[in-house]
CSV table of C-alpha atoms in Angstrom, one decimal:
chain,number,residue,atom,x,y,z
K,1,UNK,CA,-6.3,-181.9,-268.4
K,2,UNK,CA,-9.6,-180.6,-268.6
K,3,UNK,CA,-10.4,-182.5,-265.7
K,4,UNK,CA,-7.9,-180.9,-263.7
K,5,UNK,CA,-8.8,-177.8,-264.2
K,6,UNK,CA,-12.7,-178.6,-262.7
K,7,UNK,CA,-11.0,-180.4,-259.5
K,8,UNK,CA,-8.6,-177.4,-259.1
K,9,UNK,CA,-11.7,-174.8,-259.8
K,10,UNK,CA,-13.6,-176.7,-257.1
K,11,UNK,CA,-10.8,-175.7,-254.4
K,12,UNK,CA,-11.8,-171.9,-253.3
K,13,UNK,CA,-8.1,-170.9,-251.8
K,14,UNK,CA,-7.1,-172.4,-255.2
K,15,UNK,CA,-9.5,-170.6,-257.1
K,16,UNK,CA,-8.5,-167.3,-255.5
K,17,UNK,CA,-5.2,-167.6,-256.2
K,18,UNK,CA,-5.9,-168.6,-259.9
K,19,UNK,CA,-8.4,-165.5,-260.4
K,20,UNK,CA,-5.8,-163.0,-258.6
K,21,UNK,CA,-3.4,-164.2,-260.6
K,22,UNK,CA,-5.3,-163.2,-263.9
K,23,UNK,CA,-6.4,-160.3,-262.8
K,24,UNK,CA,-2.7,-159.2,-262.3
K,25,UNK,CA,-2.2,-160.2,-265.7
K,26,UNK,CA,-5.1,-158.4,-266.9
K,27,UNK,CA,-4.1,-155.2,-265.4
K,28,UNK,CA,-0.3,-155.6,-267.5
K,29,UNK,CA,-2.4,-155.9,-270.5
K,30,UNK,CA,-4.1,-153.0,-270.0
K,31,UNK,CA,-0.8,-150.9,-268.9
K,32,UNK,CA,0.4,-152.1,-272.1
K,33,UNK,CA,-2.2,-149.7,-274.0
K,34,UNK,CA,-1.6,-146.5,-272.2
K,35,UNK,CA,0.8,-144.3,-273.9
K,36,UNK,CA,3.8,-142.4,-272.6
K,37,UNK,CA,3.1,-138.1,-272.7
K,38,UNK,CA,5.1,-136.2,-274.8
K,39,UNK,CA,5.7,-139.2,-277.5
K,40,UNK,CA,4.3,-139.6,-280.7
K,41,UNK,CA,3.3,-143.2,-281.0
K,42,UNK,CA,2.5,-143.3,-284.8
K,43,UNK,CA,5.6,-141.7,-285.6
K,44,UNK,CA,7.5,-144.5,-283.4
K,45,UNK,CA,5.3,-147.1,-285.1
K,46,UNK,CA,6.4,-146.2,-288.5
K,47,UNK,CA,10.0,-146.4,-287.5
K,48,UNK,CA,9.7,-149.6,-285.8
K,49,UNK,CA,8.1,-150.3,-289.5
K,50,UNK,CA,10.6,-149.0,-292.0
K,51,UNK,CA,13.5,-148.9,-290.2
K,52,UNK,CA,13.7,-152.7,-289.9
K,53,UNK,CA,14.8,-152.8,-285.7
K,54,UNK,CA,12.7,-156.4,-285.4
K,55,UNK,CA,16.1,-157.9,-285.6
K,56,UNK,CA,18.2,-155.5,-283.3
K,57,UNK,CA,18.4,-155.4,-279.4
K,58,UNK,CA,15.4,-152.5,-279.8
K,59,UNK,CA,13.7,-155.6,-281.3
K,60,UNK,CA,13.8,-157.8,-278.3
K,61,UNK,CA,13.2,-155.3,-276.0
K,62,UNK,CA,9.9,-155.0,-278.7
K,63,UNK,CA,9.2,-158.7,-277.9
K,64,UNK,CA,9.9,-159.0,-274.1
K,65,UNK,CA,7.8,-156.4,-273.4
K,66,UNK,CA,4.8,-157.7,-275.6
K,67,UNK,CA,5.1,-155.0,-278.5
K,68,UNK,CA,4.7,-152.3,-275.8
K,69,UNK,CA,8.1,-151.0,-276.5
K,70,UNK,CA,7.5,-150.0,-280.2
K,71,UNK,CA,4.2,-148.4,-279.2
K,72,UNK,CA,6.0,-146.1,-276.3
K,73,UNK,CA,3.4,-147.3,-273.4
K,74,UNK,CA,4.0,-147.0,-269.8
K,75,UNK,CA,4.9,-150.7,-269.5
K,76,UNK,CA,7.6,-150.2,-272.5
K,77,UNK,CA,11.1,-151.2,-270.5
K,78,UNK,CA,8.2,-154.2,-269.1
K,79,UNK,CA,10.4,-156.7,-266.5
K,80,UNK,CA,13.5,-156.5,-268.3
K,81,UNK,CA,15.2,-153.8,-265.6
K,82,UNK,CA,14.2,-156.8,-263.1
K,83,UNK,CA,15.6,-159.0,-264.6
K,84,UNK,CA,19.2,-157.6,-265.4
K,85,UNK,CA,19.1,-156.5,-261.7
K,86,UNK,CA,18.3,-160.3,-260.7
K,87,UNK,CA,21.3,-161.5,-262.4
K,88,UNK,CA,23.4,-158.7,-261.6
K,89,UNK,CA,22.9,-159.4,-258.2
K,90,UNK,CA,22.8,-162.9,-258.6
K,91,UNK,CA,26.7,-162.6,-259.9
K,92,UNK,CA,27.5,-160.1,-257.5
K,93,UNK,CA,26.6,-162.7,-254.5
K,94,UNK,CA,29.2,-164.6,-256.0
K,95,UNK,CA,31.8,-162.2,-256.3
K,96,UNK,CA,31.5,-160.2,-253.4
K,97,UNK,CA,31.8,-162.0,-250.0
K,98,UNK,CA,29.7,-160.2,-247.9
K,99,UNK,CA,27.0,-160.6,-250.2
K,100,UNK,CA,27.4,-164.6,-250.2
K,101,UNK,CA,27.2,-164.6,-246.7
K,102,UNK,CA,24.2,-163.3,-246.3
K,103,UNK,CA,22.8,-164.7,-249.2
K,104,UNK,CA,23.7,-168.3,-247.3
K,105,UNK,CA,23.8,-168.2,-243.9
K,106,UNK,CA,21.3,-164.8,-243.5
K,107,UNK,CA,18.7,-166.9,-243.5
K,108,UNK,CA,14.9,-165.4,-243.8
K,109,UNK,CA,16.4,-161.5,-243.0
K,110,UNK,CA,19.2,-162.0,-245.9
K,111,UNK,CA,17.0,-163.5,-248.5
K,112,UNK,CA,14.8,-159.8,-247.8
K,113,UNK,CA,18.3,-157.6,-247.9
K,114,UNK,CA,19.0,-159.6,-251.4
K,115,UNK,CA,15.7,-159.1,-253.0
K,116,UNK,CA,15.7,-155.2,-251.6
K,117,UNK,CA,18.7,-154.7,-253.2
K,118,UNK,CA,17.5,-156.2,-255.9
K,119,UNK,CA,14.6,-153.6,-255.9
K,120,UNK,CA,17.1,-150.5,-255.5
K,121,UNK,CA,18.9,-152.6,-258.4
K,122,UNK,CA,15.9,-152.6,-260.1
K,123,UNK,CA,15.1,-148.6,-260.0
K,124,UNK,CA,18.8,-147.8,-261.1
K,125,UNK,CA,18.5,-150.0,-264.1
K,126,UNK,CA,15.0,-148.7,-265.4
K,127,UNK,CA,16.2,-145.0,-264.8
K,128,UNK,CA,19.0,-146.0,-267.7
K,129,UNK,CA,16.9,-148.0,-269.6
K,130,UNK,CA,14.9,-145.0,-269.7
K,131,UNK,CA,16.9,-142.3,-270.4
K,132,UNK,CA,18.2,-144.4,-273.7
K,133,UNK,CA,14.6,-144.7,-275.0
K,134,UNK,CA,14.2,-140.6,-274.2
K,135,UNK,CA,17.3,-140.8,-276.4
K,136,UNK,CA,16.0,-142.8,-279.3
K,137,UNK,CA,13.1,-140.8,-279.2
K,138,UNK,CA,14.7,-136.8,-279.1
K,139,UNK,CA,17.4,-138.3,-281.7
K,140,UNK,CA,14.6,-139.6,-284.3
K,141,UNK,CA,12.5,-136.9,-284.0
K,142,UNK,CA,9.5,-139.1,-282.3
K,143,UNK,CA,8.9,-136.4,-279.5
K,144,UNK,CA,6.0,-134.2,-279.9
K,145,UNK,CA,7.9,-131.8,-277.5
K,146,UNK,CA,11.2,-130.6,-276.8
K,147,UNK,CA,12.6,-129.8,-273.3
K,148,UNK,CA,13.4,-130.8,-269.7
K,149,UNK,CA,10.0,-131.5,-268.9
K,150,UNK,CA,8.6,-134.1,-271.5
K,151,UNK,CA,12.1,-135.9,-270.9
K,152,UNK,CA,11.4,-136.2,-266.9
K,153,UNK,CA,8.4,-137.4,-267.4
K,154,UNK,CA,9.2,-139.5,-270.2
K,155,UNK,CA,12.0,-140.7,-267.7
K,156,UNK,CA,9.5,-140.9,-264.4
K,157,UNK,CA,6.7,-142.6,-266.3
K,158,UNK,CA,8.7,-145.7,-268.1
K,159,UNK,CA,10.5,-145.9,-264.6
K,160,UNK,CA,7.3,-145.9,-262.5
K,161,UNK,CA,5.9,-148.1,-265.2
K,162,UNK,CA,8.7,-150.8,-264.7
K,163,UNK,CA,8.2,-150.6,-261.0
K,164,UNK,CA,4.9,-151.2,-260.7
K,165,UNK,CA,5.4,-154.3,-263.3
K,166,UNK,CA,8.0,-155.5,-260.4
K,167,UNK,CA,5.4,-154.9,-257.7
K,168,UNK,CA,2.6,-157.1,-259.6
K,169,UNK,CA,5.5,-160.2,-260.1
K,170,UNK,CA,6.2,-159.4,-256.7
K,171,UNK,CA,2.4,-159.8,-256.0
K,172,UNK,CA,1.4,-162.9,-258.2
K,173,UNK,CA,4.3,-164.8,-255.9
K,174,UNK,CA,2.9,-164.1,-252.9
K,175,UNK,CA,-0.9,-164.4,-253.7
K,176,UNK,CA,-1.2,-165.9,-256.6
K,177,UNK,CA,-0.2,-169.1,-258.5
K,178,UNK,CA,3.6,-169.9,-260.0
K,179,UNK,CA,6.3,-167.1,-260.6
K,180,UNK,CA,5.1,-163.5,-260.7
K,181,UNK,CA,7.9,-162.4,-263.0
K,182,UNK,CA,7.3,-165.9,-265.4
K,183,UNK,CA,3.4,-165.4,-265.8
K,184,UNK,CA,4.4,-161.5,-266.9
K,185,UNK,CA,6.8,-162.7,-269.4
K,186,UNK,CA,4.0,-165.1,-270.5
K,187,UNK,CA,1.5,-162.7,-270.5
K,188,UNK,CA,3.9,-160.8,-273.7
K,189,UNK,CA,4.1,-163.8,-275.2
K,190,UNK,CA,0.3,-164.7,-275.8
K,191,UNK,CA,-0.1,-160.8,-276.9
């Protein structure tokens, strides 16, 4: 294996690819330590703690997202807004005809309606997903301040953050090596 690695190293479009790739990585990581405004991360932690959520739907969301969803980072709703959408729409091509049809015979052009949609999908999603952590947070007392302001930004930064973790999946596929969204998901994994 080792040996494989050196003969794929040796291969400069290969090695490109490889580097980008952990780069991309390496930039979710560090997302992963910057903290959402207007929350009060040690507060959070503690009721992550006590409260005993590892073995609740808030615990998965904890894991998929590489523990960034207990410590209220930017990256906190991680791929998992993505993903829903994917097999949202994924169903949805099944059960709507229009969408079938272009998802068969659209060719190049309907693959890139699909996957926009999928984007738009995407957005709708993380906007939800967001508004229940702004919940969990105003209803356990975990927000430093009160208002419409620290909740829209709350809101806009865990949506933004769940964007831009799209964008970078979306990026590894195209430059760098295997699944965009796959290496993410691994990248929470080895954290």
């Amino acid at each position: 294996m080792l040996q494989t690695f050196r003969n794929a190293w040796r291969i400069e479009e290969l090695r490109k690819k490889i580097l980008f790739t952990l780069l991309i990585v390496l930039l979710y990581r560090l997302g992963n330590a910057v903290p959402v405004p207007f929350v009060d991360t040690k507060a959070l932690a503690e009721y992550f703690q006590s409260s005993g959520l590892q073995n609740t739907i808030l615990g998965l969301f904890n894991v998929m997202s590489g523990g960034a969803f207990s410590q209220a980072t930017i990256f906190a709703l991680s791929i998992q807004p993505y993903i829903n959408a994917s097999i949202i729409i994924q169903l949805l091509c099944i059960a709507i005809p229009a969408l079938e049809r272009l998802q068969k015979e659209g060719g190049e052009e309907g693959k890139k309606k699909i996957a926009s949609i999928t984007r738009y999908a995407t957005v709708a999603i993380a906007l939800l997903q967001a508004f229940g952590y702004y919940m969990i947070c105003k209803n356990y007392g975990i927000l430093e301040q009160s208002g419409i302001w620290p909740a829209l930004v709350i809101i806009v930064t865990l949506v933004a953050g769940s964007s831009f973790v799209m964008w970078l999946g979306e990026q590894v596929n195209e430059f760098g090596i295997g699944n965009g969204i796959s290496m993410i998901l691994f990248a929470n994994i080895i954290s």
